[in-house]
PDB file of C-alpha atoms in Angstrom:
ATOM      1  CA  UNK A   7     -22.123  -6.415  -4.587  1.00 74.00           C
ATOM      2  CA  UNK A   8     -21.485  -5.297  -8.091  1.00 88.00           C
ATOM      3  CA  UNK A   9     -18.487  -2.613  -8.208  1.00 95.00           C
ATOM      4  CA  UNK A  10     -18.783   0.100 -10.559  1.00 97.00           C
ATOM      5  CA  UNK A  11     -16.695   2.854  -9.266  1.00 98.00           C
ATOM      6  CA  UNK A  12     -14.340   2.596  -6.022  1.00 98.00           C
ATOM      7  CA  UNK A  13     -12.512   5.082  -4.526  1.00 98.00           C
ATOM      8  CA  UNK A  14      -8.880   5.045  -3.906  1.00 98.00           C
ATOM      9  CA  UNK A  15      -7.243   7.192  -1.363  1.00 98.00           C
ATOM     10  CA  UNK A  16      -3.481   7.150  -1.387  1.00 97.00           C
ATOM     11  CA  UNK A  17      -0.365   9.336  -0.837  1.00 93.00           C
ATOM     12  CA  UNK A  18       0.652  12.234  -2.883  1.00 92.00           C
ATOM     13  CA  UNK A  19       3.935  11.029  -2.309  1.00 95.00           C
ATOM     14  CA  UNK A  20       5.718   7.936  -3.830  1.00 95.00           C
ATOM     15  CA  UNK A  21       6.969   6.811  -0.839  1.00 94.00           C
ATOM     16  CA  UNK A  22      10.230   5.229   0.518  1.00 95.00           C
ATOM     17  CA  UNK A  23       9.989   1.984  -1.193  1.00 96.00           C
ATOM     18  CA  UNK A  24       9.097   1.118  -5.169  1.00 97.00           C
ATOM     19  CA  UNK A  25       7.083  -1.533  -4.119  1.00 97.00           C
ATOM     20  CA  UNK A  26       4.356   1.206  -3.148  1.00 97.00           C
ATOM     21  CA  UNK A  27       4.485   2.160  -7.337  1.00 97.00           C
ATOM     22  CA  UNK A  28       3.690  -1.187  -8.111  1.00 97.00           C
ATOM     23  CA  UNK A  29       1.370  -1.625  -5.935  1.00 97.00           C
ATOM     24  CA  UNK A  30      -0.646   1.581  -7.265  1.00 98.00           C
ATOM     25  CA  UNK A  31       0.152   0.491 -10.985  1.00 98.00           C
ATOM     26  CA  UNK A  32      -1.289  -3.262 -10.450  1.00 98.00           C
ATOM     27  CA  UNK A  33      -4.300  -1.322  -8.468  1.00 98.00           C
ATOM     28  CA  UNK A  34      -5.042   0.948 -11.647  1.00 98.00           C
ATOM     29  CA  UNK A  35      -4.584  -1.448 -13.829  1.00 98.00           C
ATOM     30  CA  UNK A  36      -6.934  -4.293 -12.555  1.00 97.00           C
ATOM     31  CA  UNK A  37     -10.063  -1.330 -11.733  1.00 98.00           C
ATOM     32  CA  UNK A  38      -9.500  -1.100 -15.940  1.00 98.00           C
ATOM     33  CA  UNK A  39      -9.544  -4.366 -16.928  1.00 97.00           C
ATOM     34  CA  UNK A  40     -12.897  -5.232 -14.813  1.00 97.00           C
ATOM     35  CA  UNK A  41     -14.078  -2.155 -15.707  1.00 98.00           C
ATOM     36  CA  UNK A  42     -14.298  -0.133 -12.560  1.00 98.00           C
ATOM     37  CA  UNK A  43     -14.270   3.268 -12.788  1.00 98.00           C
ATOM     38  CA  UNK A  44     -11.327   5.093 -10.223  1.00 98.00           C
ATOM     39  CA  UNK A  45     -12.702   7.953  -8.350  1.00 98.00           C
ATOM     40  CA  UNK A  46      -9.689   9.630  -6.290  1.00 98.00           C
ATOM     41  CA  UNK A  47      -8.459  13.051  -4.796  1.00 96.00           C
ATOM     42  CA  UNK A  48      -7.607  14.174  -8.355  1.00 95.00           C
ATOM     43  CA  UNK A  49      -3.288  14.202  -8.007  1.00 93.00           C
ATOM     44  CA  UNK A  50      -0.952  13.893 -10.637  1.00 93.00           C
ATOM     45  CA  UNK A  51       2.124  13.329  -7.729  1.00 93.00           C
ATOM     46  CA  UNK A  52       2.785  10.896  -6.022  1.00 95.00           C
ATOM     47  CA  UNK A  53       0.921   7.077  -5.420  1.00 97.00           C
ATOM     48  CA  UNK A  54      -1.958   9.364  -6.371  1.00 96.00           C
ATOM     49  CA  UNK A  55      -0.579  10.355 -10.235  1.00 96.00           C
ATOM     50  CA  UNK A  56       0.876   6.950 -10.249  1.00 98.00           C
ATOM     51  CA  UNK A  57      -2.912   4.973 -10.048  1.00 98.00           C
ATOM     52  CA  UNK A  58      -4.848   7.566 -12.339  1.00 98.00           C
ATOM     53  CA  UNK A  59      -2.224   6.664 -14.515  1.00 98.00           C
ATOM     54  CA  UNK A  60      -2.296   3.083 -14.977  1.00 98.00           C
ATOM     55  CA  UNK A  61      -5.839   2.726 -14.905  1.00 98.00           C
ATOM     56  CA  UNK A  62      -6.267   5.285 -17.700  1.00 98.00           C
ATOM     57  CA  UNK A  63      -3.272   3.519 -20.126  1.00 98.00           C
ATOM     58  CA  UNK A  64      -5.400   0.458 -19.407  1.00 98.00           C
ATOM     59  CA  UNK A  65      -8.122   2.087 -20.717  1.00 98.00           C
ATOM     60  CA  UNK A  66     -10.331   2.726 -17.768  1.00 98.00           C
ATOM     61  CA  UNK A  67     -12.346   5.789 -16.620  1.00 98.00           C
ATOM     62  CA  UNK A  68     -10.664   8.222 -13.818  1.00 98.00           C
ATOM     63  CA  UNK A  69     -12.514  10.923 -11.796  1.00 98.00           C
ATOM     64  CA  UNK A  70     -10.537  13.099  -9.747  1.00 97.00           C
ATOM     65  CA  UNK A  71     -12.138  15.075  -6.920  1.00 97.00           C
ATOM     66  CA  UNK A  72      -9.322  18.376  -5.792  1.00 95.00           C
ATOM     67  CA  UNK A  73     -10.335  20.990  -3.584  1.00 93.00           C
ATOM     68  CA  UNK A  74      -9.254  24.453  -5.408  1.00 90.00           C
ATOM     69  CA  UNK A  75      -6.904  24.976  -2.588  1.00 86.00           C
ATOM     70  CA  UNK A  76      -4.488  21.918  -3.677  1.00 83.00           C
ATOM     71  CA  UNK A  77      -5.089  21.716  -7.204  1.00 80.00           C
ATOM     72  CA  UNK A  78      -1.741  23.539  -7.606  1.00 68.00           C
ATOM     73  CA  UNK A  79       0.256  21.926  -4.651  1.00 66.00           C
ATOM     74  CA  UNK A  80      -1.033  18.198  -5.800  1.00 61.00           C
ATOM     75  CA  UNK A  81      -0.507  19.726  -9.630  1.00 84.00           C
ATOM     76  CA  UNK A  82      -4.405  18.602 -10.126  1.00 87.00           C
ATOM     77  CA  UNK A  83      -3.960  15.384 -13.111  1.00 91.00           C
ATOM     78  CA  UNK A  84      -4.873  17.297 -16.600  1.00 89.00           C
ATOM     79  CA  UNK A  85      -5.711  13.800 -18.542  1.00 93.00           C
ATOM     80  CA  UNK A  86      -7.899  12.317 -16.466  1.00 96.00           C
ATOM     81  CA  UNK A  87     -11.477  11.483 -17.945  1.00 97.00           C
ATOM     82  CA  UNK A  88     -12.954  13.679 -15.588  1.00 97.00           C
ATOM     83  CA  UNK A  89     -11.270  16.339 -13.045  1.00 96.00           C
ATOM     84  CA  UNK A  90     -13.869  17.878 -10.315  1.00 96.00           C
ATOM     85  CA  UNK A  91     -13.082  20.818  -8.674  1.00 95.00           C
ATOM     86  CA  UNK A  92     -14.232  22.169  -5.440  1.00 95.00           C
ATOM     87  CA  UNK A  93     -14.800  24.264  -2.450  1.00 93.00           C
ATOM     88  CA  UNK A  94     -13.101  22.209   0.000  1.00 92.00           C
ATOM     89  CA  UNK A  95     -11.665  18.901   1.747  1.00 92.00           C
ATOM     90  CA  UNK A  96     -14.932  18.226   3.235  1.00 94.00           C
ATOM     91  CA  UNK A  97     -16.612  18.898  -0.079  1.00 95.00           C
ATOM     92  CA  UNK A  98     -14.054  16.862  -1.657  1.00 95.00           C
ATOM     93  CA  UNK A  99     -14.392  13.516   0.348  1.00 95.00           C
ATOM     94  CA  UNK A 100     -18.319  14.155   0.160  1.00 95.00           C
ATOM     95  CA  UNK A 101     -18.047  13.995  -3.061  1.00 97.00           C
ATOM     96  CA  UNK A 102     -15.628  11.312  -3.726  1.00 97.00           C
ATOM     97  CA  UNK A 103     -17.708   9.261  -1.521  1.00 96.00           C
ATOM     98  CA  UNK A 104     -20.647   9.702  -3.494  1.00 96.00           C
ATOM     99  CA  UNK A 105     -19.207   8.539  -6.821  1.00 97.00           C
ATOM    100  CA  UNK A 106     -18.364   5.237  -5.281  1.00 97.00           C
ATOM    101  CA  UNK A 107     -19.505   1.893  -4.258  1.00 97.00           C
ATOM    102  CA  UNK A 108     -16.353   1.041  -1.825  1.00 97.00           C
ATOM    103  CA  UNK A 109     -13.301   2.495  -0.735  1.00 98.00           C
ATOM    104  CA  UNK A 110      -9.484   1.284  -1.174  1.00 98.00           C
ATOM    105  CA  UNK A 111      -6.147   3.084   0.698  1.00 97.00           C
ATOM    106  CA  UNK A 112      -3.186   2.034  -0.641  1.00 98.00           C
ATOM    107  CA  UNK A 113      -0.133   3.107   1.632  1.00 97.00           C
ATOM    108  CA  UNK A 114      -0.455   7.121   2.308  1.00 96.00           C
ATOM    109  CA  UNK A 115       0.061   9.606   5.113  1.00 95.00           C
ATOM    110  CA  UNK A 116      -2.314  11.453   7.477  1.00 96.00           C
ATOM    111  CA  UNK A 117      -4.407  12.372   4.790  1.00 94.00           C
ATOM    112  CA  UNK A 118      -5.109   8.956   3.542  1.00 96.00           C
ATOM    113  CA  UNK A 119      -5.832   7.794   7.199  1.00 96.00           C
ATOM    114  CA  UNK A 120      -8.337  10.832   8.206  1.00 96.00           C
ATOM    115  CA  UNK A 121     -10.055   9.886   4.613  1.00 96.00           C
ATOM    116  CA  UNK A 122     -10.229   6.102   5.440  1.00 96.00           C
ATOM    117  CA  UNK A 123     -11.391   6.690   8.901  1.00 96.00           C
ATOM    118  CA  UNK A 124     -13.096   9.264   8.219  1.00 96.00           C
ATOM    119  CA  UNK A 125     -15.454   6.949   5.209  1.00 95.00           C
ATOM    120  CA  UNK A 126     -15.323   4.492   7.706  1.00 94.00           C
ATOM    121  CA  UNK A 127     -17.110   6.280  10.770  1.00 94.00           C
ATOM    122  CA  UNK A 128     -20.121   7.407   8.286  1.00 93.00           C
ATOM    123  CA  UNK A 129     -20.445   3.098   7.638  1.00 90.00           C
ATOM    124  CA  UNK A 130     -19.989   2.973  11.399  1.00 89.00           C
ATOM    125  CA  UNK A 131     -23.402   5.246  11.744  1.00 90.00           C
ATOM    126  CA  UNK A 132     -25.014   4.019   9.115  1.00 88.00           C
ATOM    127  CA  UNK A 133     -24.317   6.683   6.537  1.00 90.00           C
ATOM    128  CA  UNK A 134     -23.567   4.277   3.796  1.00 91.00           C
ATOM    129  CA  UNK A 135     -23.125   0.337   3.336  1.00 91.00           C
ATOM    130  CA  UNK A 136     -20.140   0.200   1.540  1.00 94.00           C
ATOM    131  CA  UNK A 137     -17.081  -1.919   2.041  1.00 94.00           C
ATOM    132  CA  UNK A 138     -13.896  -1.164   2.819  1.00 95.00           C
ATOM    133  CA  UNK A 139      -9.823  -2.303   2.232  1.00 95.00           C
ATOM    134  CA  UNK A 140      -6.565  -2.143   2.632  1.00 94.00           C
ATOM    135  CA  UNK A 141      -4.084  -3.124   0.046  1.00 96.00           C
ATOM    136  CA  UNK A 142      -0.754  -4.522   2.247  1.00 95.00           C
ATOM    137  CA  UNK A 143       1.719  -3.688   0.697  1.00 95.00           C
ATOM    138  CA  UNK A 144       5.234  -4.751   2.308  1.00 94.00           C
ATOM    139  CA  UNK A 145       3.605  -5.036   5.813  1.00 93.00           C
ATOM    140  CA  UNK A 146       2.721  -1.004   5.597  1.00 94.00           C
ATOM    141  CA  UNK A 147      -0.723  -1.511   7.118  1.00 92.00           C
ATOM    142  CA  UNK A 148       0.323  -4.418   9.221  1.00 89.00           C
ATOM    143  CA  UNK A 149       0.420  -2.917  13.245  1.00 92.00           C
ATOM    144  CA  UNK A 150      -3.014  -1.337  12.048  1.00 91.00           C
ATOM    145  CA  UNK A 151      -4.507  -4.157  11.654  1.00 87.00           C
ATOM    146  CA  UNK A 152      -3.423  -5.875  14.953  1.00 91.00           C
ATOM    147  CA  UNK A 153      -5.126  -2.597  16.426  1.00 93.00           C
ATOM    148  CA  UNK A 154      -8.129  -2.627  14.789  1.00 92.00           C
ATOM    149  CA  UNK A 155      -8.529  -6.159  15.762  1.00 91.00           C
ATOM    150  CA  UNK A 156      -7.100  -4.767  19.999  1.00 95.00           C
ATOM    151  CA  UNK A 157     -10.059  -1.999  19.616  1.00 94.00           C
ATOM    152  CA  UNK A 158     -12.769  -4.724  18.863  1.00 92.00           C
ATOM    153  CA  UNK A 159     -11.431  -6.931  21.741  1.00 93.00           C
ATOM    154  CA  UNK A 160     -11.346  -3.904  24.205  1.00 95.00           C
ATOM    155  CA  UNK A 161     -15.169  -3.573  22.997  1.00 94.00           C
ATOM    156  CA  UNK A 162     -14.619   0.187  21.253  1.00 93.00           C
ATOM    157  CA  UNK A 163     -15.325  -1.177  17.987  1.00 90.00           C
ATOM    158  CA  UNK A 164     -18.005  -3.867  17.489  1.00 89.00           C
ATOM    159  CA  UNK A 165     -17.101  -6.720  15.132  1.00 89.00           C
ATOM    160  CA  UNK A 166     -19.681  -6.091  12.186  1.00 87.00           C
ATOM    161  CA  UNK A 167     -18.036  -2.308  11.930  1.00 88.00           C
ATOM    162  CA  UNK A 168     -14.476  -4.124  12.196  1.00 89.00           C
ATOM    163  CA  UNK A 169     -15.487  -6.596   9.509  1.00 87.00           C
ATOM    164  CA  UNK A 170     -16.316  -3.507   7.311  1.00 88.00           C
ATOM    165  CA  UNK A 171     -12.518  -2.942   6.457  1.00 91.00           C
ATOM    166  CA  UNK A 172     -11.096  -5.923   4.264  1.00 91.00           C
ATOM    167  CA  UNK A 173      -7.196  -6.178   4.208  1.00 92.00           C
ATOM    168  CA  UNK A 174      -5.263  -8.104   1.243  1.00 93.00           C
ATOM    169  CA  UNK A 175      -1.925  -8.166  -0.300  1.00 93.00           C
ATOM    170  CA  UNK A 176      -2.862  -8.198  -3.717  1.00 93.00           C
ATOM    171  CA  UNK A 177      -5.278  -5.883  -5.709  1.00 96.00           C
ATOM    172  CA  UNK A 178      -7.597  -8.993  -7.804  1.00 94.00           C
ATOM    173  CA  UNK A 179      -8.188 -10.484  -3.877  1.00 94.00           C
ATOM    174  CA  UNK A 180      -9.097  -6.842  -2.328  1.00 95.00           C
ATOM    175  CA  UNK A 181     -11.541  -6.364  -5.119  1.00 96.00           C
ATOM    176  CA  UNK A 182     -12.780 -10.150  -5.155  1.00 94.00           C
ATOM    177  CA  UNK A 183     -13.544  -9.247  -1.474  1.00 93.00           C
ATOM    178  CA  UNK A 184     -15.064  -6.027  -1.611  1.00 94.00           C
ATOM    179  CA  UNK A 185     -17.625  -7.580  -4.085  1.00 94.00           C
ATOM    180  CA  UNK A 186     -18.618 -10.225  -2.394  1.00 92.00           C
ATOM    181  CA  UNK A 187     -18.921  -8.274   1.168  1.00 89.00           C
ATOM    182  CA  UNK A 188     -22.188  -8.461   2.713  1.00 86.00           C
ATOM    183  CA  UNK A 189     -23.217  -5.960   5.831  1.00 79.00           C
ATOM    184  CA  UNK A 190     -24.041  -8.253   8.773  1.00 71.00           C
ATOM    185  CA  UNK A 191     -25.947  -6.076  10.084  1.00 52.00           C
ATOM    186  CA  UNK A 192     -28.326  -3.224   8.362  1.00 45.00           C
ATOM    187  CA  UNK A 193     -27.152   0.730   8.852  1.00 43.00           C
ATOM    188  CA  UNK A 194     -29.425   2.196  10.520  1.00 43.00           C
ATOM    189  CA  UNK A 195     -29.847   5.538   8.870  1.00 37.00           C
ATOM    190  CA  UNK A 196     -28.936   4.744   5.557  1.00 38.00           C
ATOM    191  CA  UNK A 197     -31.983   6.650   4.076  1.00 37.00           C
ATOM    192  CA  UNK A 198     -30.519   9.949   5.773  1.00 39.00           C
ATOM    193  CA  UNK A 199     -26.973   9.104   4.349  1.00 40.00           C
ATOM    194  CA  UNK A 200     -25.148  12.251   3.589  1.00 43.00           C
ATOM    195  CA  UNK A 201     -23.207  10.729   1.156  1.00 43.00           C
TER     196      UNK A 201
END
C-alpha cells in the first residue's frame, strides 16, 4: 500500500515522560523524509504541536483538522501548511479520516483512544480498508495490546479486524508495516464508506 498521507492522533498534552516528545519528533520527522503528508487534529500543545512541528522543520506537508470549539483551548497550530476548521468532533474525525490512507496514535488520553477506536470500528464494518498502529513508546500501549489480543480469544473481535491494528516501537517499522499491510479479508461495504 503506497502511503501518502496518515493520520496521527495523539495527546494535547506532553505527557509525564520526555520519551513521549521524542517519540512524536522521530514520528514527524520520518512522515517528512518519505514524504508523507501528516493529517492531525490541528494542535499546537502538547504531543500534538510537538509532531506538526517536526514534520514541518523537516520539510513535510501538515494538515490540521480543529473543530471551532477547541481551536482556542488546543491554541489551533498557525504554521501549519494547511489548518481546517470545522463544525464539530464528528466533522473533525470525518474529515481527518478522509485525508488519509492509515492511522497512527502515539501515546494520548481519552481522546486519542475514542479516535483510534473509533477509525477502527468503521474498518471493522467495512467503512474503509486502511491500516492501523500503535507507536510503543516506553510500554504505554503495552496492557492494550494483551487485551486486544484477550478480546480476539474470547471471540468479540475476529482476528482479520485484530490484525488491522499494527503495534511497533519505532516510527520507520510502524510505517514499513502499515505499507505493506494487506486486508485478509475484503470490507464489505467499502463502496458506501462514509469516510
Amino acid at each position: 500500500m503506497s502511503l501518502r498521507s496518515v493520520c496521527v492522533f495523539c495527546g494535547a498534552s506532553p505527557g509525564a515522560s520526555p520519551v513521549y516528545r521524542e517519540a512524536a519528533e522521530a514520528l514527524g520527522q520520518h512522515l517528512a523524509e518519505r514524504g508523507i503528508r501528516l493529517i492531525y487534529g490541528g494542535g499546537a500543545v502538547g504531543l500534538m504541536g510537538v509532531v506538526a512541528d517536526a514534520a514541518l522543520n523537516a520539510g513535510g506537508e501538515v494538515i490540521g483538522i480543529i473543530p471551532q470549539s477547541l481551536e482556542r483551548a488546543e491554541i489551533g497550530h498557525r504554521n501549519l501548511t494547511c489548518l481546517e476548521v470545522v463544525d464539530g468532533m464528528h466533522a473533525r474525525k470525518a474529515r481527518m479520516a478522509e485525508l488519509s490512507d492509515a492511522f497512527i496514535a502515539l501515546p494520548g488520553g481519552l481522546g486519542t483512544l475514542e479516535e483510534l477506536f473509533e477509525v477502527w470500528t468503521w474498518g471493522q464494518l467495512g467503512y474503509h480498508a486502511k491500516p492501523l498502529g500503535l507507536l510503543e513508546v516506553n510500554g504505554f500501549y503495552s496492557k492494550l495490546g494483551d487485551f486486544l489480543d484477550h478480546l480476539v480469544a474470547e471471540r468479540f473481535v475476529r482476528p482479520q479486524h485484530r490484525e488491522m491494528l499494527q503495534i511497533a516501537g519505532n516510527p520507520q517499522n510502524l510505517l514499513d508495516a502499515l505499507s505493506e499491510w494487506r486486508p485478509s479479508a475484503a470490507p464489505k461495504w467499502v463502496d458506501r464508506a462514509p469516510v
